[in-house]
């Protein structure tokens, strides 16, 4: 039995008052970027072998780029959708409409009307990235909203084939964990600026 005046009890994690500089950077970037990162549900109607039509939902991510509710995401997140639903960090959901798509670069711009100014993320500079610099990814892998992963730029100017067999060039390779549902979410630098859009896992 441990005496009641023992000092052996572990200090609760919540009592921590200081973090390493890199930890604090992760926390600060996440607090800001999480508010502007969204969960996107795309409903597509498909036909089975018996010509019966059924709905199929897919999930992805996106991020708000202006206070009026315009959101950047991947084209493959919204492709073929008959209904788009966007869930914000405050868990409120809104129907979205597609404003434009660029299938060649796997990009889409959609919009919601939240009736209020929304938090946004700023676009950074991806032309001067260096292999080894820190990156952070926020998204909804497997439908788990607001997930943060971190890593580094592993390589630059990669080329990959998209789902519709288009060649995507100039891609950023990172070792930050990216999973289904991360597509369309922001890849951020240590200042919290968007330097890429999470797209694919090989």
mmCIF file of C-alpha atoms in Angstrom, residues 13 22 24 32 35 37 48-49 86 109 119 128 132 134 138 151-152 161 171 181-182 187 194-195:
data_model
loop_
_atom_site.group_PDB
_atom_site.id
_atom_site.type_symbol
_atom_site.label_atom_id
_atom_site.label_comp_id
_atom_site.label_asym_id
_atom_site.label_seq_id
_atom_site.Cartn_x
_atom_site.Cartn_y
_atom_site.Cartn_z
ATOM 1 C CA UNK A 13 -0.509 14.952 -18.482
ATOM 2 C CA UNK A 22 8.612 21.384 -31.997
ATOM 3 C CA UNK A 24 4.460 23.665 -29.351
ATOM 4 C CA UNK A 32 -5.402 27.323 -36.247
ATOM 5 C CA UNK A 35 -10.753 25.284 -37.636
ATOM 6 C CA UNK A 37 -10.218 22.036 -42.343
ATOM 7 C CA UNK A 48 -25.563 -3.116 -59.378
ATOM 8 C CA UNK A 49 -25.628 -6.264 -61.555
ATOM 9 C CA UNK A 86 -19.412 19.557 -45.716
ATOM 10 C CA UNK A 109 -13.378 24.302 -55.772
ATOM 11 C CA UNK A 119 -11.930 30.705 -40.637
ATOM 12 C CA UNK A 128 10.982 26.760 -52.646
ATOM 13 C CA UNK A 132 13.900 17.500 -45.030
ATOM 14 C CA UNK A 134 8.816 19.696 -41.650
ATOM 15 C CA UNK A 138 -4.717 17.486 -41.322
ATOM 16 C CA UNK A 151 6.586 14.316 -41.177
ATOM 17 C CA UNK A 152 9.070 15.809 -43.579
ATOM 18 C CA UNK A 161 -0.783 8.121 -62.012
ATOM 19 C CA UNK A 171 4.061 16.074 -56.560
ATOM 20 C CA UNK A 181 -10.170 10.251 -46.171
ATOM 21 C CA UNK A 182 -7.103 12.520 -46.079
ATOM 22 C CA UNK A 187 -0.383 19.859 -46.258
ATOM 23 C CA UNK A 194 -0.744 25.425 -47.196
ATOM 24 C CA UNK A 195 2.047 24.100 -49.399
#
